[in-house]
Tab-separated table of C-alpha atoms in Angstrom:
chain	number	residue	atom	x	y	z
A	117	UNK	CA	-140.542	40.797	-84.785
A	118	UNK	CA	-138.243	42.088	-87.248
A	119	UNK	CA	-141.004	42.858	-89.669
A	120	UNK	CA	-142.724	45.374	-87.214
A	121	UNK	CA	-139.815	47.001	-86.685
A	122	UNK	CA	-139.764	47.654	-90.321
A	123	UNK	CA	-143.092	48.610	-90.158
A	124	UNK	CA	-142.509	51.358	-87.529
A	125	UNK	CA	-139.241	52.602	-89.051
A	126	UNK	CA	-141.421	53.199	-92.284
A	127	UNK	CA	-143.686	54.833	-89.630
A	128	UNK	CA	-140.573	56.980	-88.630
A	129	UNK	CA	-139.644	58.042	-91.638
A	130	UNK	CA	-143.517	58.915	-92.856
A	131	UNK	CA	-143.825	61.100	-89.950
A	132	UNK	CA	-140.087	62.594	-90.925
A	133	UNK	CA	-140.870	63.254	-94.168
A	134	UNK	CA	-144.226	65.323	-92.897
A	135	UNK	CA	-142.230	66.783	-90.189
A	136	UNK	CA	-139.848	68.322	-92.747
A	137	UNK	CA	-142.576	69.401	-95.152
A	138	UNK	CA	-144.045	71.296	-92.550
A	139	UNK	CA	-140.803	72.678	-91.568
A	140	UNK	CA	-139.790	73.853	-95.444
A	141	UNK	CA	-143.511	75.082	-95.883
A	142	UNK	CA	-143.351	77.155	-92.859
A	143	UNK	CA	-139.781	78.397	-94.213
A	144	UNK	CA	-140.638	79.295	-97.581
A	145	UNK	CA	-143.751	80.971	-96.156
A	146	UNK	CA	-141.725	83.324	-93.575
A	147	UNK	CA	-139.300	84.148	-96.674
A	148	UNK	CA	-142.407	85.406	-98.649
A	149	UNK	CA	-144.104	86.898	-95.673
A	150	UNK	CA	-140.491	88.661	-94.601
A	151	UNK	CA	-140.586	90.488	-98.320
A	152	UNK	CA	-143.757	91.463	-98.261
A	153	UNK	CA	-143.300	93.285	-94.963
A	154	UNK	CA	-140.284	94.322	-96.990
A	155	UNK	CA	-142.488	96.133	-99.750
A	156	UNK	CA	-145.539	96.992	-97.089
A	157	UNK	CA	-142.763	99.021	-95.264
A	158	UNK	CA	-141.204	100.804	-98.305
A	159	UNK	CA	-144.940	101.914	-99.526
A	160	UNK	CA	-145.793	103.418	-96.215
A	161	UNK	CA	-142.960	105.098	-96.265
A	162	UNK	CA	-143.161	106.694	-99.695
A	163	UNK	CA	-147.214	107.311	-98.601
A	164	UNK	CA	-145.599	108.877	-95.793
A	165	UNK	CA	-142.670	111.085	-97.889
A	166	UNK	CA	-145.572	112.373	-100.387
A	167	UNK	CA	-147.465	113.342	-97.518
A	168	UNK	CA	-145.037	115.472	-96.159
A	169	UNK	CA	-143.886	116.866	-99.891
A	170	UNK	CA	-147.576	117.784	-100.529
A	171	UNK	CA	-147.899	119.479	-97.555
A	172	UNK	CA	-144.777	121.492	-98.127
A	173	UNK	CA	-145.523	125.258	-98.659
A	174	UNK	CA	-142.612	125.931	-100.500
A	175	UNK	CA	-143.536	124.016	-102.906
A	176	UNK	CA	-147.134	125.392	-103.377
A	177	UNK	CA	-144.793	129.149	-103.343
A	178	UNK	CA	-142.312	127.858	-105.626
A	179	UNK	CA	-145.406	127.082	-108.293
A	180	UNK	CA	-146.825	130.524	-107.422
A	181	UNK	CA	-143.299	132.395	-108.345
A	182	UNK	CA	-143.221	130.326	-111.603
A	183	UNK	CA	-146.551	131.845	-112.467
A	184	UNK	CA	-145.813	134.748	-111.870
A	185	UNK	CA	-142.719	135.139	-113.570
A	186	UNK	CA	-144.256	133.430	-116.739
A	187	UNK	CA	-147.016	136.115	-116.657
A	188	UNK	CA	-144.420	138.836	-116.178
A	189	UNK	CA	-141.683	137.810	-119.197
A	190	UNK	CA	-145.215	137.426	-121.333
A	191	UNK	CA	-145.768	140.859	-120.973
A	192	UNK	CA	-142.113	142.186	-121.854
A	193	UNK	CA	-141.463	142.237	-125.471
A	194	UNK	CA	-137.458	141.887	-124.991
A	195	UNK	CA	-138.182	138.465	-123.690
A	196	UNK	CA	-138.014	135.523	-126.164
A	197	UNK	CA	-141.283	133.019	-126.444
A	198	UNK	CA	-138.950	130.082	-125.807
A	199	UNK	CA	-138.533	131.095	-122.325
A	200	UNK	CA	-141.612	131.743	-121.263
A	201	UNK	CA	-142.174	128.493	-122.489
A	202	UNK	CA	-140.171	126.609	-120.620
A	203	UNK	CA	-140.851	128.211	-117.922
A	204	UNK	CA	-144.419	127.143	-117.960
A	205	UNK	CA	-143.059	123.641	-119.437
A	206	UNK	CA	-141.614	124.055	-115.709
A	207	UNK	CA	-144.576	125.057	-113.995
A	208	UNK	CA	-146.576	122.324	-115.917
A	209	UNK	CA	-144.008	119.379	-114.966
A	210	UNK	CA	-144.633	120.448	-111.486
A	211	UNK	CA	-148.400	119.816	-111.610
A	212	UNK	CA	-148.142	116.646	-113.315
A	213	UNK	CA	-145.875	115.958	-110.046
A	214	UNK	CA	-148.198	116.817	-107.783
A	215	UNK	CA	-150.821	114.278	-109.534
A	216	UNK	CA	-148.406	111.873	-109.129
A	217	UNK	CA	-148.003	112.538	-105.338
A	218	UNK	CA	-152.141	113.034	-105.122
A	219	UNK	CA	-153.325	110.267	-107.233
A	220	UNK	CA	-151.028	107.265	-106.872
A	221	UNK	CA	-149.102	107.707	-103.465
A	222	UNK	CA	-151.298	109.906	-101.715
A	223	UNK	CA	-155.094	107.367	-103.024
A	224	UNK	CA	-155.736	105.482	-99.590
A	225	UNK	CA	-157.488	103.131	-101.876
A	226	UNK	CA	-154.309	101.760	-103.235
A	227	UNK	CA	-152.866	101.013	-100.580
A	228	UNK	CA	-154.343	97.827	-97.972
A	229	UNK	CA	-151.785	98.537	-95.107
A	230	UNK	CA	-153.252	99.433	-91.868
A	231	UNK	CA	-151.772	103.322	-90.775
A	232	UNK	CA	-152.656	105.686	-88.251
A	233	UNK	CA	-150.958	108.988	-88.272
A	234	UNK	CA	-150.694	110.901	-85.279
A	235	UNK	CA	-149.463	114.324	-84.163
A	236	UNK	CA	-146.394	115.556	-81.985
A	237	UNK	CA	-149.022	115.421	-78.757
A	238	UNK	CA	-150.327	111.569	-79.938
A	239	UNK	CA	-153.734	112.781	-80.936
A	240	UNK	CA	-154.760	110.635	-84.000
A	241	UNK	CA	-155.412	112.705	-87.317
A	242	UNK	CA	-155.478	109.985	-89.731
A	243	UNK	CA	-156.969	106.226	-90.581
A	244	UNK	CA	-156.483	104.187	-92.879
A	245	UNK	CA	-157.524	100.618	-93.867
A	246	UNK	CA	-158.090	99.879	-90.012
A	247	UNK	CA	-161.375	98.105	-89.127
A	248	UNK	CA	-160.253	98.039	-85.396
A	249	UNK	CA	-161.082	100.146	-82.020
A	250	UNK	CA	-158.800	103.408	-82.840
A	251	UNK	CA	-156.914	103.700	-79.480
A	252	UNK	CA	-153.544	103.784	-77.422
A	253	UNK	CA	-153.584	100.041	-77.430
A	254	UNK	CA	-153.914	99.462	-81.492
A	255	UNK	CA	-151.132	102.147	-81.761
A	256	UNK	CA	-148.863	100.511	-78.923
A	257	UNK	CA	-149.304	97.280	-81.446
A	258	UNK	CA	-148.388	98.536	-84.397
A	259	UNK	CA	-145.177	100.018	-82.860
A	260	UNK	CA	-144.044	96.753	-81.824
A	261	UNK	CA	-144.360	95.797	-85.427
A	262	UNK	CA	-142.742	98.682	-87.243
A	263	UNK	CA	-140.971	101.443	-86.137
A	264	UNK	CA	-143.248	104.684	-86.484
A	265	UNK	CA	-142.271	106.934	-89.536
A	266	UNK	CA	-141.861	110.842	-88.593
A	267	UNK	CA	-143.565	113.101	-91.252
A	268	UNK	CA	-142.035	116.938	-91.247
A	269	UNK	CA	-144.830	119.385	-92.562
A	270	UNK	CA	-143.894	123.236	-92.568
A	271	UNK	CA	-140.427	124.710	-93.700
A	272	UNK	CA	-137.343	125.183	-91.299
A	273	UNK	CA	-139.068	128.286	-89.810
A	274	UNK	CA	-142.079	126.288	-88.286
A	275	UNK	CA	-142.844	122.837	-88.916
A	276	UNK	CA	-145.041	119.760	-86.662
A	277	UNK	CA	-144.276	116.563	-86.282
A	278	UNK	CA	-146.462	113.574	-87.172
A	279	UNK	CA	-145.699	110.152	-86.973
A	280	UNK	CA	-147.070	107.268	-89.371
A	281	UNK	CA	-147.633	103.865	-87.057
A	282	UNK	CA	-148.327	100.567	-89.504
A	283	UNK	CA	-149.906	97.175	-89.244
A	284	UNK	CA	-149.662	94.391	-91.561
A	285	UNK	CA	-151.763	93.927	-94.696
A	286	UNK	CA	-154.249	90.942	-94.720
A	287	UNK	CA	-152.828	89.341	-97.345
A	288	UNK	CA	-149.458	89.032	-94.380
A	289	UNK	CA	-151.894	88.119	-91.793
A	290	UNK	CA	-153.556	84.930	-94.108
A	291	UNK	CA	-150.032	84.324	-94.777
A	292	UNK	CA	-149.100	83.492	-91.033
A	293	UNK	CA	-152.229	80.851	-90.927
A	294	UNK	CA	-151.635	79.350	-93.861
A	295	UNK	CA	-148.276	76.888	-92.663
A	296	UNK	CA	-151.051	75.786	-90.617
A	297	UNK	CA	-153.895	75.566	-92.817
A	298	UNK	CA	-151.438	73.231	-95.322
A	299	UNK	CA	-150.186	71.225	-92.680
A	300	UNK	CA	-154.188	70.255	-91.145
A	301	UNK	CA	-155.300	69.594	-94.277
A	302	UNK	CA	-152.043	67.444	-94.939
A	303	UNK	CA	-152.548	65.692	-91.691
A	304	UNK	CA	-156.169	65.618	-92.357
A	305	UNK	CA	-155.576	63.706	-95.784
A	306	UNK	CA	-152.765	61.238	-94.621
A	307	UNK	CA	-155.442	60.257	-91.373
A	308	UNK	CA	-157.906	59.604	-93.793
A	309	UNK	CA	-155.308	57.499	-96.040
A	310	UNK	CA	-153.963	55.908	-92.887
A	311	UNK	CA	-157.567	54.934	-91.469
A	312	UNK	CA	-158.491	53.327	-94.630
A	313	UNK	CA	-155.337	51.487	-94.784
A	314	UNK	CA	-155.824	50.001	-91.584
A	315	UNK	CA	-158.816	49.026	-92.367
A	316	UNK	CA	-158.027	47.175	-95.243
A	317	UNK	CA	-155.195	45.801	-93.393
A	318	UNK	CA	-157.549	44.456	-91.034
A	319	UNK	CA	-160.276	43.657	-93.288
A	320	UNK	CA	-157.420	41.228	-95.237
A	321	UNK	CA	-155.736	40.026	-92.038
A	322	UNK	CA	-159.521	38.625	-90.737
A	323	UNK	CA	-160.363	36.953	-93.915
A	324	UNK	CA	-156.670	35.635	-93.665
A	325	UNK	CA	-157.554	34.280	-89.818
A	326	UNK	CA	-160.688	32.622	-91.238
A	327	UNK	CA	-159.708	31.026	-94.103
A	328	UNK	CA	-156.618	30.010	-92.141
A	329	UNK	CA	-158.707	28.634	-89.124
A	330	UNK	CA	-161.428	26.930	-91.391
A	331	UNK	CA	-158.435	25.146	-93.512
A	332	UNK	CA	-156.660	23.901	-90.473
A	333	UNK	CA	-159.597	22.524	-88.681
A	334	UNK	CA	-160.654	20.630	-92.080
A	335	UNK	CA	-157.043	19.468	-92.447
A	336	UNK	CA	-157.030	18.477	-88.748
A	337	UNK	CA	-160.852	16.598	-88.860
A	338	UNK	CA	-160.173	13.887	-91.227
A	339	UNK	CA	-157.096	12.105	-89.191
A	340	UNK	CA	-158.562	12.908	-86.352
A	341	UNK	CA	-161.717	10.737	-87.020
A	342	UNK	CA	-159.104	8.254	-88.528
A	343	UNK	CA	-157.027	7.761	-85.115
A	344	UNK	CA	-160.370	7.346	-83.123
A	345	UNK	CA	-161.051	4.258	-85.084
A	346	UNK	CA	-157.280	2.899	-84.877
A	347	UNK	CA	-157.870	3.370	-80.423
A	348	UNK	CA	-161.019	1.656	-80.620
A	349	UNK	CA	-159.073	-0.973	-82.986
A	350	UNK	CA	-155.932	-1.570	-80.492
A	351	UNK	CA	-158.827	-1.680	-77.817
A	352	UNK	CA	-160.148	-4.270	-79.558
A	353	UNK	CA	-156.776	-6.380	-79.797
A	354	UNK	CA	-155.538	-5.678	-76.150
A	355	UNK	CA	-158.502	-6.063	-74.389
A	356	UNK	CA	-156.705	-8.031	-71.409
A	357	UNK	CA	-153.842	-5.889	-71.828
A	358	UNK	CA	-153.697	-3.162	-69.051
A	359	UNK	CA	-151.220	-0.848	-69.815
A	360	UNK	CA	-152.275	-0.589	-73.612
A	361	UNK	CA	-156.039	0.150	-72.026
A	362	UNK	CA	-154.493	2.855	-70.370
A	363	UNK	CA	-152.987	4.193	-72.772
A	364	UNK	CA	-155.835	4.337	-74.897
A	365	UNK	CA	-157.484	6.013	-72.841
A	366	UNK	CA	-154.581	9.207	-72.521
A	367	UNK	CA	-154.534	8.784	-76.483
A	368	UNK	CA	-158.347	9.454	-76.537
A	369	UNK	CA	-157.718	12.252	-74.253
A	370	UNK	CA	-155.053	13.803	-76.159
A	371	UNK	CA	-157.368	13.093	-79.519
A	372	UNK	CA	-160.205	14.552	-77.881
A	373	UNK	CA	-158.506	17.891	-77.293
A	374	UNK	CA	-156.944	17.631	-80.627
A	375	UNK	CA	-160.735	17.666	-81.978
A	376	UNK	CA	-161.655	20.431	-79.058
A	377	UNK	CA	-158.833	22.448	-80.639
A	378	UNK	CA	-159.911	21.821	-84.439
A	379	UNK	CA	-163.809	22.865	-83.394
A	380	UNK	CA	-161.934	26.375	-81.885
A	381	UNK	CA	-160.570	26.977	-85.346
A	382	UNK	CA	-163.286	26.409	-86.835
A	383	UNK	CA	-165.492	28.983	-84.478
A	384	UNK	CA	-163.013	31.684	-85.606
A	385	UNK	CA	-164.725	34.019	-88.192
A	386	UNK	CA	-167.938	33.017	-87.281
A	387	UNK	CA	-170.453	34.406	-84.974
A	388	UNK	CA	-169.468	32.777	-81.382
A	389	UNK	CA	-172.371	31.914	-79.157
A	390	UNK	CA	-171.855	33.585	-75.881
A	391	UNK	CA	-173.494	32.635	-72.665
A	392	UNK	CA	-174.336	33.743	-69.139
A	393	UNK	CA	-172.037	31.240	-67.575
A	394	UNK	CA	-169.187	31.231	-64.121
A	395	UNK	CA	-165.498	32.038	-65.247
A	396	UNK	CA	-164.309	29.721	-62.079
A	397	UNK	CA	-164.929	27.238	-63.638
A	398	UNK	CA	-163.666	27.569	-67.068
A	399	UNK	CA	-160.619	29.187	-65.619
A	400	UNK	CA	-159.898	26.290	-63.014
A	401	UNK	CA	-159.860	23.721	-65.645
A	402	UNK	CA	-157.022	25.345	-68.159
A	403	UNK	CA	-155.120	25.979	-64.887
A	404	UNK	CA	-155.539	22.367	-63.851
A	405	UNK	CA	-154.834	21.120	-67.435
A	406	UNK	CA	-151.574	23.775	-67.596
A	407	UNK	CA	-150.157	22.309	-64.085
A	408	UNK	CA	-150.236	18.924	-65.438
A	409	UNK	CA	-148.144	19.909	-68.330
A	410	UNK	CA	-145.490	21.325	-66.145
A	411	UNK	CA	-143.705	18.075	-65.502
A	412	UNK	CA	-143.248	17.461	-69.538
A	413	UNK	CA	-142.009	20.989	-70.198
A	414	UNK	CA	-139.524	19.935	-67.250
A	415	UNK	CA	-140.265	23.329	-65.281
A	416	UNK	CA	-140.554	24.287	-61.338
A	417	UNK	CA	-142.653	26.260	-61.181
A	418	UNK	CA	-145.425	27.336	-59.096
A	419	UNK	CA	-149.266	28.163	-60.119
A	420	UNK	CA	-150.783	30.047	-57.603
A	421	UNK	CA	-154.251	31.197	-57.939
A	422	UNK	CA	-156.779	33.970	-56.547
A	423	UNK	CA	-160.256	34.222	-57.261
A	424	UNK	CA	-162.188	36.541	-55.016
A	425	UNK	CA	-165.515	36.894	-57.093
A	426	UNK	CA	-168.182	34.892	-58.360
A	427	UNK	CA	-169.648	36.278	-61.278
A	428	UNK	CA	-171.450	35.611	-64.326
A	429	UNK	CA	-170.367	37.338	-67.388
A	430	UNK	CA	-171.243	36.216	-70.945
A	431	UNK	CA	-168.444	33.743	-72.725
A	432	UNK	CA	-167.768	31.134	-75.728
A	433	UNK	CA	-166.443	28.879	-73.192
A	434	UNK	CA	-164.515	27.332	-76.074
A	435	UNK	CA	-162.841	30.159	-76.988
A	436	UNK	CA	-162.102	31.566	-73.831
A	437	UNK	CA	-160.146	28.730	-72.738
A	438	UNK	CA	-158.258	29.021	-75.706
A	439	UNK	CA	-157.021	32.384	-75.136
A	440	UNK	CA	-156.637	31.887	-71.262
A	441	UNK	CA	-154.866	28.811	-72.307
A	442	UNK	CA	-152.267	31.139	-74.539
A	443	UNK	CA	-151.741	33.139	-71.898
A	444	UNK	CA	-150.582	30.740	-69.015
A	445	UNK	CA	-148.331	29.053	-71.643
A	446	UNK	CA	-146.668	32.260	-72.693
A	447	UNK	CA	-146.175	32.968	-68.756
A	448	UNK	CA	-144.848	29.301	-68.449
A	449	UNK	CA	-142.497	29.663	-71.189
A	450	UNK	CA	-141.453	33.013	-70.150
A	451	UNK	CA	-140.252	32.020	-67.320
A	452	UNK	CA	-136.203	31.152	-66.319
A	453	UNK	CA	-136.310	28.365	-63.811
A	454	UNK	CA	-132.848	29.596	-62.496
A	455	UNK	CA	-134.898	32.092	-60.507
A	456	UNK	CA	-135.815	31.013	-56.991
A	457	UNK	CA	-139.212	31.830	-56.923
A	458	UNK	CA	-140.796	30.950	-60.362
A	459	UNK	CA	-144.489	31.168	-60.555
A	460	UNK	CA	-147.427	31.979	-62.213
A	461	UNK	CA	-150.677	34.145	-60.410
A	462	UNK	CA	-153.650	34.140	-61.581
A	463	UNK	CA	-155.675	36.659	-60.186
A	464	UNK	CA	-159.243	37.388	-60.439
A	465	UNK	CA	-161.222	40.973	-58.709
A	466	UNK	CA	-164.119	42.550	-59.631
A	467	UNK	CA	-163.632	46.382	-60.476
A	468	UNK	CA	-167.258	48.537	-60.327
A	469	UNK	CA	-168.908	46.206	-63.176
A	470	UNK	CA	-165.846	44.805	-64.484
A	471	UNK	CA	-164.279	41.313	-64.186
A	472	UNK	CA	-160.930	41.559	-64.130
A	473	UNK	CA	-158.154	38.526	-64.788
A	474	UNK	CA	-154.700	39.176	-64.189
A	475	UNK	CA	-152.032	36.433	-65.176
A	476	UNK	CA	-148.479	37.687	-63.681
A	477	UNK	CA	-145.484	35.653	-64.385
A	478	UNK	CA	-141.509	35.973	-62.776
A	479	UNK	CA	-140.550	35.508	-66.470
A	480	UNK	CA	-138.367	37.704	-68.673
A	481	UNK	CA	-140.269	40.631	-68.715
A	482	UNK	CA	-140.972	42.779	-72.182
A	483	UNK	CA	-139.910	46.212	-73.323
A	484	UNK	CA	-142.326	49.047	-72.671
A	485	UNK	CA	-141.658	49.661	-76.448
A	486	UNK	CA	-143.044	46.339	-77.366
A	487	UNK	CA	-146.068	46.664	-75.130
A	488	UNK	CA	-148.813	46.813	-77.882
A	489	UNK	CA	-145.769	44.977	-80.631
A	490	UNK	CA	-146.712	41.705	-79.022
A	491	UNK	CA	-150.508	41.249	-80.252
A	492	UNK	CA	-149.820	42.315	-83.629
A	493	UNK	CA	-149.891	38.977	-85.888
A	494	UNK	CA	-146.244	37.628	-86.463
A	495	UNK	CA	-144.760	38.841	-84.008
A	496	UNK	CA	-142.461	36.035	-81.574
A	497	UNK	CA	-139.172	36.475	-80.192
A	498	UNK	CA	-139.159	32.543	-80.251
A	499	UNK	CA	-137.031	31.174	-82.598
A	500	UNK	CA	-139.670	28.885	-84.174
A	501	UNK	CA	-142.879	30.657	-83.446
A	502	UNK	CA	-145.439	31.570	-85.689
A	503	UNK	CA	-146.443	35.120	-83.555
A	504	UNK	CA	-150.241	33.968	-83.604
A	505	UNK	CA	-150.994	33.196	-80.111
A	506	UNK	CA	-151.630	36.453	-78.438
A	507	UNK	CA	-152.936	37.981	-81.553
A	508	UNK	CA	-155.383	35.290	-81.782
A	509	UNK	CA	-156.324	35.771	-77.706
A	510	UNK	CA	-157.000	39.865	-78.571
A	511	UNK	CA	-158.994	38.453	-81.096
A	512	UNK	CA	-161.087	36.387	-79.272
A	513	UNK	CA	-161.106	38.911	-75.836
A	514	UNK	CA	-161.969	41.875	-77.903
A	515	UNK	CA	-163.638	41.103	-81.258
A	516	UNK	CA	-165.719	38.163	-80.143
A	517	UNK	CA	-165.969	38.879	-75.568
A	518	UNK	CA	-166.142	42.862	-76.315
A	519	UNK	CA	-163.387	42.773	-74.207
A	520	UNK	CA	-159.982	44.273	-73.308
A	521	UNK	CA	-156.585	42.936	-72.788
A	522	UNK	CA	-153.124	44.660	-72.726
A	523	UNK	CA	-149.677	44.271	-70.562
A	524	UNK	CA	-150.561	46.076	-66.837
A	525	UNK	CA	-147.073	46.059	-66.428
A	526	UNK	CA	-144.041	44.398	-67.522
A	527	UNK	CA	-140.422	45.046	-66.540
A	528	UNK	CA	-136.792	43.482	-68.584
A	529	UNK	CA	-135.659	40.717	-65.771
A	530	UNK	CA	-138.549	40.805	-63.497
A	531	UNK	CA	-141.546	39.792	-65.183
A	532	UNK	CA	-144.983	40.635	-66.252
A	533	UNK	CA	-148.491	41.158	-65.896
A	534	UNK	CA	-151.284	40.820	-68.664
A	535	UNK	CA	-154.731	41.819	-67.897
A	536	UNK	CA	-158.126	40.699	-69.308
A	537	UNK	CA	-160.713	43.184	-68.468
A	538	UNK	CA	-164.803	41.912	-69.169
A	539	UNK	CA	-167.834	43.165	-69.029
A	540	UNK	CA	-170.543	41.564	-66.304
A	541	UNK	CA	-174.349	41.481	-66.823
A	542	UNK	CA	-175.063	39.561	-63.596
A	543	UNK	CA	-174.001	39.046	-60.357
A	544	UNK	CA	-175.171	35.548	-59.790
């Protein structure tokens, strides 16, 4: 038990440590995304400042008075070279400025922001870098993004209004997706590592069953065969002797399903033969065998049994008993005879074309948490058990019957209910 609570806090703290990588990715991400909104917003707005100094009449008057003046001093001897020359030193500074304002801030292809300019009346004059539907709706949009810019064209006698409305680059736009990009391909990559890790797991944990099965019923053969011979020997010596006949005969019994148990293990890992067969049947003679063994475990309690079909579904009669078997003895042992009414129900329905077996106990009763916990290999909150049984049973219900089996329900104090769910092919 306390190793798969290991294993899950290790489970924990994976899924922490992708929970916070996703969280700092998506961080970092907004910080970069929040500049470049930062620069996007300063370029429109010097696009939108050259704009309105370009269109500026003064300034196309102010070049015209240079010229004129330059022309003017040329003409008039009394006037010195030098400055006429820096007047049109003047004049030519000014044109390189208006290159500057033409060529770099004014070129729509340098700039990838989405704008629409509009006038005072909201009639759009201007595109640029949209690939959408021009309407009310795009311009709505890119309000809610970014304030608009106003743009003044005309001098403080008469001027219009326009207003510059803004989107976000793509390069923003890619930038929103890609937290989530990152973190599907990381998820993507860590399924694929976890899937292959599980089934290596399981790959290792089934040769481990087999060659643990296969050992034990080899160790388990050789004494067996021994203590048959040593019966038939005190037979032999007591023949007049009734009480040592008799118990021969339990001690074959007991030796018998010693050798029925080593022939299970040594079915595991190895192809079971199933067959069309009754469950009654099987299932009445564990429960028979189980309410013999009550006395010895020194328990009250009652079996009580239900069986209201009789179907034929395909079993290792063998193995199934086994696994049954498992079950009733975890219910038995489960169970507090303190309690007033202590019993064990074994129920048996036929759902559509499924058999189901329900074995309900007045036992202790298991955590929802530890609802799957239980038929995972090692796990036992006995003092001295191994864990094995019930991982062993899903074994043989789902791997080898191409069955199901899980807790129905199960409540701390009360008790619970496991459920074996198979498949019929007849209804003989």
């Amino acid at each position: 038990m306390k190793y798969y609570l290991t294993s899950n806090r290790i489970n924990m703290v994976l899924i922490g440590m992708l929970l916070l990588l996703g969280i700092g990715s998506f961080a970092y991400n907004q910080h970069l995304i929040d500049q470049m909104l930062r620069q996007e917003s300063t370029s429109v707005e010097l696009w939108a400042k050259a704009i309105e100094y370009a269109s500026n009449p003064v300034q196309e008057e102010i070049s015209r008075k240079l010229l004129m003046a330059a022309n003017e001093l040329e003409d008039n001897p009394t006037v010195s070279d030098s400055l006429v020359a820096m007047i049109e030193e003047a004049e030519s500074d000014r044109t390189s400025q208006n290159f500057v304002v033409q060529e770099i801030l004014l070129n729509e292809r340098r700039a990838n922001v989405p704008t629409i300019i509009v006038d005072q009346d909201g009639e759009i004059i201007l595109q640029n870098n949209v690939d959408r539907e021009l309407n009310q709706e795009l311009i709505n949009e890119f309000a809610a993004m970014h304030p608009p810019i106003e743009i003044r064209l005309g001098d403080d006698s008469y001027y219009q209004m326009q207003y510059v409305y803004y989107g976000e680059s793509p390069t923003v736009q890619l930038l929103r997706y890609f937290p989530y990009i990152q973190l599907s391909l990381l998820a993507l990559l860590l399924g694929i590592a976890y899937v292959s890790y599980r089934t290596i797991t399981k790959s290792e944990q089934s040769n481990l069953w087999v060659g643990m099965t296969k050992e034990a019923a080899h160790q388990l053969g050789t004494p067996l065969s021994s203590l048959y011979g040593w019966i038939e020997l005190l037979r032999e010596e007591k023949k007049d002797d009734e009480f040592t006949q008799k118990i021969c005969g339990e001690l074959e019994n007991d030796i018998s399903r010693l050798k029925g148990v080593a022939e299970r293990f040594n079915k595991i890992g190895s192809e079971p033969a199933l067959e069309l067969q009754r469950i009654e049947p099987i299932l009445d003679q564990v429960i028979s065998y189980m309410e013999r063994r009550l006395p010895q475990l020194g328990k009250d309690v009652e079996v009580r049994r239900s069986i209201e079909t009789h179907v034929k579904v395909r079993l290792n009669s063998e193995l199934f008993q086994w696994s049954f078997e498992n079950l009733i003895k975890n219910a038995m042992d489960a169970i507090n005879t303190s309690k007033e009414d202590s019993y064990v129900a074994i129920r048996v329905h036929q759902i559509e074309n499924d058999l189901i077996i329900d074995v309900e106990d007045s036992g202790n009763g298991i955590e929802k948490q530890y609802h799957t916990e239980i038929f995972k290999p090692g796990y036992s909150t006995k003092k001295r058990g191994w864990g094995l049984g019930l991982s062993l049973t899903k074994r043989i219900i789902e791997d080898y019957h191409k069955g199901k089996i899980f807790v129905l329900r199960s409540e701390p104090g009360v008790g619970t209910t496991m459920r074996i769910v198979l498949k019929m092919e007849d209804k003989g």
